[in-house]
Amino acid sequence: MSTSTGAVLDAPALWPAQAHVPSVVGRQLVIERGEGSYIVTADGRRLFDGTAGLWHANIGHSRPELAEAAAEQMRRLETYHIFGRFVNDQALTLADRLSALSPIPDSKVILNSGGSDAIDVACKLARRHWQREGRLDKRVILSRQFAYHGLHAFGTSIAGLDFNREGYGGESLVPETARIPLHDLDATIELIAEIGADRIAAVVTEPIQGTGGVHPPQEGYLRRLADICEANDILLILDEVITGFGRTGTMFAAERFGVTPDLLTFAKGVTSGYAPLGGVLVGARIWQPFYRDDADTPIFRHGATYAGHATACAVAMRNLDVLEQEALLPRVKDLESQMVDGLDALAARNPSVREVRVCGFLGGVSLVDTVDAVRVADALIDVGFVSRPLRGNTLQLSPPFITTDDELRDYIDAIDATVTAEAQ
């Protein structure tokens, strides 16, 4: 941590995201380039990217075919908006492809610039749906304890991590939100009864909690939650910003867990981070009233300048090609099996590991209280590996899908050795 006030005040102009600024000034890693599953710092360190950036670099870094897709599109048309009568060809093509891949039958696609945008749109659309239906009291949005749904107004308001909601002058930036327990569905039913199902618009949940500490759903949890929503006429919104596009070994986690949501948000993996793009898959129950050929058909007032950005859509199309052509979803299933075996063995031999959790190619290593995950993550960088400390003193593991067997084994071994060293 910097101890010089002057050093902090004289820091670079860029305000670091999600950071206690004095703790990072002078210690920031300047990433200069990427090479497959590795990133390279400005001072020449080559680091295995064990988190795929922020869960997004699924096909690895700096792939020329995606750069070529962007350049080719920019030479024709960088973008054009999709408001009113206008639309660009890339947005149309991508939306058709996403609808065909969607776990929601006959879905429409709302495009925007990222996951936080998508959550805001999905929550607004859920409330708009019930207002249009004339059920004006259905406004409350429920989310789960320890949830993370981005940091726009709705995402901040429905966060299950209290520190992301604090400091804004109220319990919730957007009123009428509440949290349900992480796993306890009986308590969830009680809370719905307490609030009143006639006041609840939607439940938002990540299929696998990411930033909250990598918490896969308990067996049958999501199917039962979907049943509870259906029984109480509450919309189910799945936040697949992390899990979408292969992280669980299926295109969407909804398929793996056998649920069909009303709305599904996506981002990150749709372009593997090569361009900022996100969106919402919308079920027919929600979109059809806005499409009827009727003088009274309402408008849903959504849209942003870069919604359906043509270059971002072209990059997404090429990214989806890579996922298919290189059979990366089956590879994820193989990597998941290896991660399970490796982390189970780690937990068995290392007394500083409290618990390991794996679902898809996504893992969490929860450490005992006497070993600080922040210090371990810093020490891992020194030996060439990137992890990330999450809530619950947990280390994040979510490497790119192109990770080799040897790289995964070396990563787990490095975690083992680093945790052991920090425990001494």
XYZ file of C-alpha atoms in Angstrom:
424
model
C 0.000 0.000 0.000
C 1.292 3.453 -0.830
C 2.166 5.530 2.229
C 2.798 8.811 0.401
C -0.152 11.141 0.002
C 1.712 12.854 -2.793
C 2.176 9.583 -4.644
C -1.564 8.937 -4.489
C -2.524 12.432 -5.598
C 0.024 12.283 -8.405
C -1.334 8.965 -9.679
C -2.185 8.463 -13.373
C -5.357 10.106 -14.673
C -7.183 6.791 -15.111
C -9.383 6.063 -12.068
C -8.988 2.323 -11.387
C -12.208 0.300 -11.287
C -13.417 -1.470 -8.148
C -10.257 -0.467 -6.300
C -9.221 1.079 -2.984
C -7.066 3.564 -4.850
C -4.217 4.008 -2.319
C -3.800 0.222 -2.228
C -3.107 -0.106 -5.955
C -1.313 3.098 -6.928
C 2.276 2.216 -7.717
C 1.447 -1.499 -7.870
C -0.677 -1.685 -11.009
C 0.217 -4.231 -13.669
C 0.196 -2.572 -17.076
C -0.953 -5.227 -19.534
C 0.594 -4.606 -22.914
C -0.392 -7.617 -24.968
C -1.953 -11.071 -24.886
C -0.878 -14.390 -26.321
C -3.468 -17.168 -26.192
C -3.920 -18.061 -22.522
C -1.259 -15.577 -21.413
C -0.968 -11.846 -20.853
C 2.262 -9.884 -20.951
C 2.991 -6.838 -18.810
C 4.816 -3.700 -19.930
C 7.835 -4.785 -17.859
C 7.985 -8.128 -19.654
C 6.284 -10.562 -17.276
C 4.351 -13.369 -18.975
C 1.396 -14.465 -16.838
C -1.023 -17.363 -17.276
C -4.469 -15.738 -17.353
C -6.231 -17.994 -14.879
C -9.333 -15.800 -14.770
C -9.731 -15.168 -18.520
C -9.679 -11.464 -17.740
C -12.979 -10.798 -16.006
C -14.393 -14.233 -16.946
C -14.513 -13.294 -20.644
C -11.420 -14.349 -22.663
C -12.916 -17.720 -23.525
C -11.077 -18.296 -26.810
C -7.849 -16.705 -25.584
C -6.168 -13.395 -26.326
C -5.078 -11.676 -29.552
C -6.517 -14.083 -32.085
C -5.939 -12.661 -35.567
C -9.213 -13.941 -37.029
C -11.215 -11.719 -34.677
C -9.028 -8.708 -35.441
C -9.575 -9.395 -39.137
C -13.350 -9.627 -38.643
C -13.339 -6.225 -36.924
C -11.100 -4.620 -39.553
C -13.123 -6.007 -42.452
C -16.354 -4.714 -40.928
C -14.888 -1.287 -40.143
C -13.747 -0.922 -43.744
C -17.368 -1.423 -44.845
C -19.224 0.248 -41.972
C -18.055 0.820 -38.405
C -21.667 0.921 -37.187
C -25.073 2.454 -37.609
C -27.769 2.739 -34.966
C -30.811 0.458 -34.802
C -33.392 3.029 -33.699
C -36.790 3.167 -35.385
C -36.691 2.248 -39.061
C -32.899 1.913 -39.124
C -30.939 -1.274 -38.566
C -27.565 -2.578 -39.680
C -27.055 -5.946 -41.342
C -24.648 -7.307 -38.707
C -27.090 -6.690 -35.856
C -29.826 -8.508 -37.780
C -27.587 -11.473 -38.587
C -26.245 -11.835 -35.050
C -29.711 -11.566 -33.484
C -31.007 -14.369 -35.714
C -28.055 -16.557 -34.737
C -28.461 -15.842 -31.018
C -32.187 -16.562 -31.182
C -31.436 -19.923 -32.799
C -28.963 -20.735 -29.991
C -31.234 -19.450 -27.231
C -32.591 -21.788 -24.542
C -35.766 -19.668 -24.662
C -37.967 -20.800 -27.567
C -38.874 -18.170 -30.162
C -36.884 -15.477 -28.389
C -36.257 -11.919 -29.490
C -32.879 -10.306 -28.856
C -32.151 -6.896 -27.361
C -28.540 -5.855 -27.980
C -26.472 -3.383 -25.986
C -22.903 -2.852 -24.813
C -22.382 -5.205 -21.860
C -23.678 -7.112 -18.873
C -24.568 -4.157 -16.671
C -26.574 -2.675 -19.553
C -28.325 -6.004 -20.040
C -29.357 -6.256 -16.381
C -30.773 -2.745 -16.415
C -32.797 -3.519 -19.546
C -34.039 -6.877 -18.236
C -35.209 -5.428 -14.909
C -36.877 -2.485 -16.631
C -38.578 -4.825 -19.087
C -39.824 -7.054 -16.272
C -41.460 -4.086 -14.575
C -42.720 -2.721 -17.899
C -44.331 -6.104 -18.614
C -46.441 -6.004 -15.478
C -47.344 -2.336 -15.910
C -48.549 -3.106 -19.423
C -50.542 -6.034 -18.013
C -52.269 -3.613 -15.657
C -50.767 -5.260 -12.556
C -49.322 -2.043 -11.266
C -48.173 -3.322 -7.875
C -45.764 -5.928 -9.333
C -42.562 -3.878 -9.088
C -40.256 -5.632 -6.579
C -37.132 -7.304 -8.010
C -35.695 -10.178 -5.947
C -32.072 -11.318 -6.169
C -29.917 -13.746 -4.200
C -27.615 -13.224 -1.260
C -24.016 -12.598 -2.486
C -25.242 -11.925 -6.043
C -23.401 -9.650 -8.450
C -25.269 -8.170 -11.406
C -23.035 -5.343 -12.562
C -22.931 -1.790 -11.290
C -25.480 0.214 -13.262
C -28.435 1.522 -11.270
C -30.447 -1.710 -11.240
C -27.363 -3.902 -10.837
C -26.226 -1.830 -7.861
C -29.704 -1.988 -6.355
C -30.136 -5.751 -6.607
C -26.579 -6.629 -5.550
C -26.404 -9.343 -2.926
C -22.997 -8.031 -1.908
C -23.876 -5.278 0.541
C -20.719 -3.239 -0.080
C -21.835 -2.645 -3.671
C -25.100 -1.052 -2.483
C -23.649 1.135 0.273
C -22.901 4.858 0.148
C -25.605 6.120 -2.177
C -28.017 7.624 0.318
C -30.453 4.741 0.625
C -30.825 0.981 0.884
C -31.386 0.722 -2.858
C -30.718 3.152 -5.710
C -33.807 1.811 -7.454
C -36.523 1.221 -4.851
C -38.410 -2.015 -4.267
C -35.701 -4.644 -4.282
C -35.042 -7.475 -1.816
C -32.657 -10.393 -1.348
C -33.492 -14.084 -1.032
C -31.147 -16.639 0.609
C -28.311 -18.217 -1.358
C -29.688 -21.774 -1.304
C -32.704 -21.910 1.039
C -35.828 -22.221 -1.104
C -38.151 -22.718 1.855
C -37.025 -19.359 3.234
C -37.478 -17.922 -0.261
C -41.092 -19.089 -0.322
C -41.618 -17.464 3.083
C -40.137 -14.169 1.885
C -42.325 -14.178 -1.230
C -45.361 -14.690 1.001
C -44.199 -11.903 3.314
C -43.701 -9.397 0.493
C -46.677 -10.685 -1.474
C -46.368 -12.382 -4.855
C -48.721 -9.756 -6.258
C -45.972 -7.173 -5.605
C -43.024 -9.106 -7.092
C -42.104 -8.576 -10.736
C -39.110 -10.889 -11.106
C -36.382 -12.968 -9.528
C -32.880 -12.442 -10.946
C -30.207 -15.073 -10.412
C -26.852 -16.150 -11.779
C -26.983 -19.882 -12.539
C -23.541 -20.114 -10.892
C -22.647 -17.233 -8.631
C -19.352 -15.776 -9.765
C -18.093 -12.719 -7.902
C -19.966 -13.827 -4.788
C -17.477 -16.690 -4.405
C -18.175 -19.275 -7.163
C -21.301 -20.970 -5.824
C -22.878 -23.567 -8.126
C -26.576 -24.220 -7.548
C -27.454 -27.110 -5.293
C -28.987 -30.125 -7.041
C -32.422 -29.167 -8.398
C -32.242 -25.603 -7.043
C -32.807 -23.748 -10.306
C -35.604 -26.036 -11.470
C -37.415 -25.620 -8.161
C -36.849 -21.859 -8.197
C -38.365 -21.765 -11.688
C -41.370 -23.722 -10.396
C -41.784 -21.269 -7.506
C -41.693 -18.351 -9.941
C -44.278 -19.990 -12.192
C -46.577 -20.809 -9.266
C -46.457 -17.204 -8.077
C -46.580 -15.524 -11.512
C -43.103 -14.053 -11.085
C -40.729 -13.669 -14.023
C -37.429 -15.552 -13.896
C -34.366 -13.687 -15.175
C -31.168 -15.702 -15.586
C -27.989 -13.632 -15.523
C -25.707 -15.593 -17.852
C -23.166 -12.826 -18.325
C -20.464 -15.187 -17.010
C -21.918 -18.586 -17.878
C -23.234 -17.887 -21.383
C -21.442 -19.162 -24.479
C -19.856 -22.278 -23.128
C -18.441 -21.728 -19.643
C -20.532 -24.636 -18.289
C -19.959 -26.950 -21.256
C -23.304 -26.045 -22.825
C -23.989 -22.881 -24.794
C -26.007 -21.564 -21.849
C -26.187 -22.790 -18.267
C -29.986 -22.850 -18.609
C -29.537 -25.942 -20.800
C -27.234 -27.653 -18.317
C -29.655 -27.117 -15.443
C -32.858 -27.740 -17.385
C -34.603 -24.398 -16.885
C -36.304 -22.017 -19.296
C -36.254 -18.430 -18.022
C -38.478 -15.601 -19.184
C -35.459 -13.365 -19.779
C -31.746 -14.167 -20.058
C -28.916 -11.641 -19.961
C -25.592 -12.225 -21.708
C -22.309 -10.411 -22.464
C -18.604 -11.367 -21.963
C -18.437 -14.694 -23.831
C -20.523 -13.537 -26.800
C -17.377 -11.831 -28.140
C -14.829 -13.355 -25.723
C -14.134 -9.748 -24.767
C -12.909 -8.717 -28.217
C -15.610 -6.044 -28.411
C -18.058 -4.660 -25.840
C -21.386 -6.363 -26.456
C -24.216 -7.704 -24.343
C -27.931 -8.197 -24.484
C -31.123 -9.864 -23.387
C -32.924 -12.901 -24.783
C -36.648 -12.258 -24.390
C -39.368 -14.908 -24.226
C -42.523 -14.710 -26.328
C -44.729 -14.018 -23.304
C -42.854 -10.743 -22.874
C -42.199 -9.592 -26.442
C -45.401 -10.525 -28.278
C -47.602 -7.694 -26.896
C -45.066 -5.160 -28.218
C -45.221 -6.681 -31.724
C -48.980 -6.830 -32.321
C -50.274 -4.905 -35.331
C -52.640 -2.771 -33.321
C -53.109 0.951 -32.753
C -52.776 0.373 -29.013
C -49.519 -1.605 -29.232
C -47.123 -0.124 -26.638
C -43.465 0.828 -27.046
C -40.669 -0.401 -24.811
C -38.339 2.592 -24.562
C -34.979 0.865 -24.694
C -31.909 1.552 -26.783
C -28.475 3.155 -26.688
C -26.201 4.680 -29.308
C -24.089 1.544 -29.586
C -26.867 -1.029 -29.287
C -26.311 -3.482 -32.121
C -22.902 -1.974 -32.918
C -22.048 -3.418 -36.322
C -18.369 -4.098 -35.622
C -19.087 -5.671 -32.243
C -21.707 -7.898 -33.897
C -19.268 -8.976 -36.624
C -16.721 -9.864 -33.948
C -19.357 -11.850 -32.057
C -20.198 -13.835 -35.184
C -16.544 -14.764 -35.667
C -16.207 -15.671 -31.991
C -19.184 -18.030 -32.271
C -17.564 -19.572 -35.356
C -14.409 -20.293 -33.333
C -16.392 -21.913 -30.514
C -18.026 -24.246 -33.025
C -15.096 -24.932 -35.356
C -12.676 -25.756 -32.537
C -15.241 -27.786 -30.554
C -14.524 -25.718 -27.456
C -17.727 -26.604 -25.598
C -16.829 -30.326 -25.479
C -13.345 -29.236 -24.451
C -14.847 -27.333 -21.509
C -16.430 -30.557 -20.262
C -13.054 -32.277 -20.371
C -11.371 -29.372 -18.586
C -14.117 -29.389 -15.961
C -13.396 -33.039 -15.178
C -9.693 -32.299 -14.837
C -10.356 -29.255 -12.642
C -12.593 -31.326 -10.360
C -9.907 -33.996 -9.960
C -7.126 -31.472 -9.471
C -8.924 -29.297 -6.940
C -10.298 -32.275 -5.008
C -6.750 -33.565 -4.659
C -5.590 -30.087 -3.633
C -8.225 -29.871 -0.912
C -7.344 -33.352 0.353
C -3.659 -32.615 0.780
C -3.611 -28.928 1.753
C -5.017 -28.105 5.207
C -5.248 -24.398 4.309
C -7.958 -25.143 1.741
C -11.380 -25.095 3.351
C -13.471 -26.037 0.331
C -13.313 -26.247 -3.459
C -16.264 -25.646 -5.761
C -16.376 -26.432 -9.496
C -19.105 -26.207 -12.129
C -18.113 -26.090 -15.762
C -14.665 -24.643 -16.315
C -15.223 -22.402 -13.322
C -13.763 -23.052 -9.900
C -13.376 -21.504 -6.488
C -10.796 -22.387 -3.831
C -11.995 -21.214 -0.426
C -9.162 -20.733 2.079
C -9.098 -20.908 5.865
C -9.271 -17.551 7.635
C -5.582 -17.540 8.545
C -4.524 -17.491 4.869
C -5.496 -14.315 3.026
C -6.718 -14.874 -0.545
C -5.619 -11.341 -1.487
C -2.033 -12.102 -0.467
C -2.143 -15.453 -2.250
C -3.365 -13.810 -5.467
C -0.543 -11.264 -5.266
C 2.025 -14.003 -4.632
C 0.699 -16.043 -7.578
C 1.463 -13.137 -9.900
C 5.076 -13.283 -8.740
C 5.310 -16.901 -9.934
C 3.511 -16.277 -13.228
C -0.190 -16.960 -12.634
C -3.287 -14.762 -12.394
C -6.083 -15.575 -9.963
C -8.504 -13.194 -8.275
C -9.666 -12.960 -4.673
C -13.452 -13.135 -4.320
C -15.900 -12.860 -1.437
C -15.477 -15.554 1.179
C -11.658 -15.616 1.014
C -11.967 -17.502 -2.264
C -9.643 -17.717 -5.259
C -11.214 -17.604 -8.730
C -10.230 -20.104 -11.432
C -11.773 -19.578 -14.874
C -9.054 -19.889 -17.537
C -9.662 -19.669 -21.293
C -11.208 -22.682 -23.012
C -7.974 -23.190 -24.988
C -6.039 -24.017 -21.804
C -3.939 -27.183 -22.141
C -3.949 -30.059 -19.669
C -0.412 -29.159 -18.578
C -1.295 -25.492 -18.061
C -4.252 -26.380 -15.855
C -2.149 -28.798 -13.823
C 0.624 -26.206 -13.416
C -1.928 -23.595 -12.332
C -3.379 -25.820 -9.614
C 0.116 -26.814 -8.454
C 1.074 -23.124 -8.245
C -1.973 -22.406 -6.105
C -1.063 -25.321 -3.840
C 2.527 -24.155 -3.387
C 1.590 -20.497 -2.922
C -1.118 -21.240 -0.345
C 1.309 -23.450 1.546
C 3.972 -20.715 1.541
C 1.496 -18.073 2.735
C 0.328 -20.350 5.548
C 3.826 -20.629 7.028
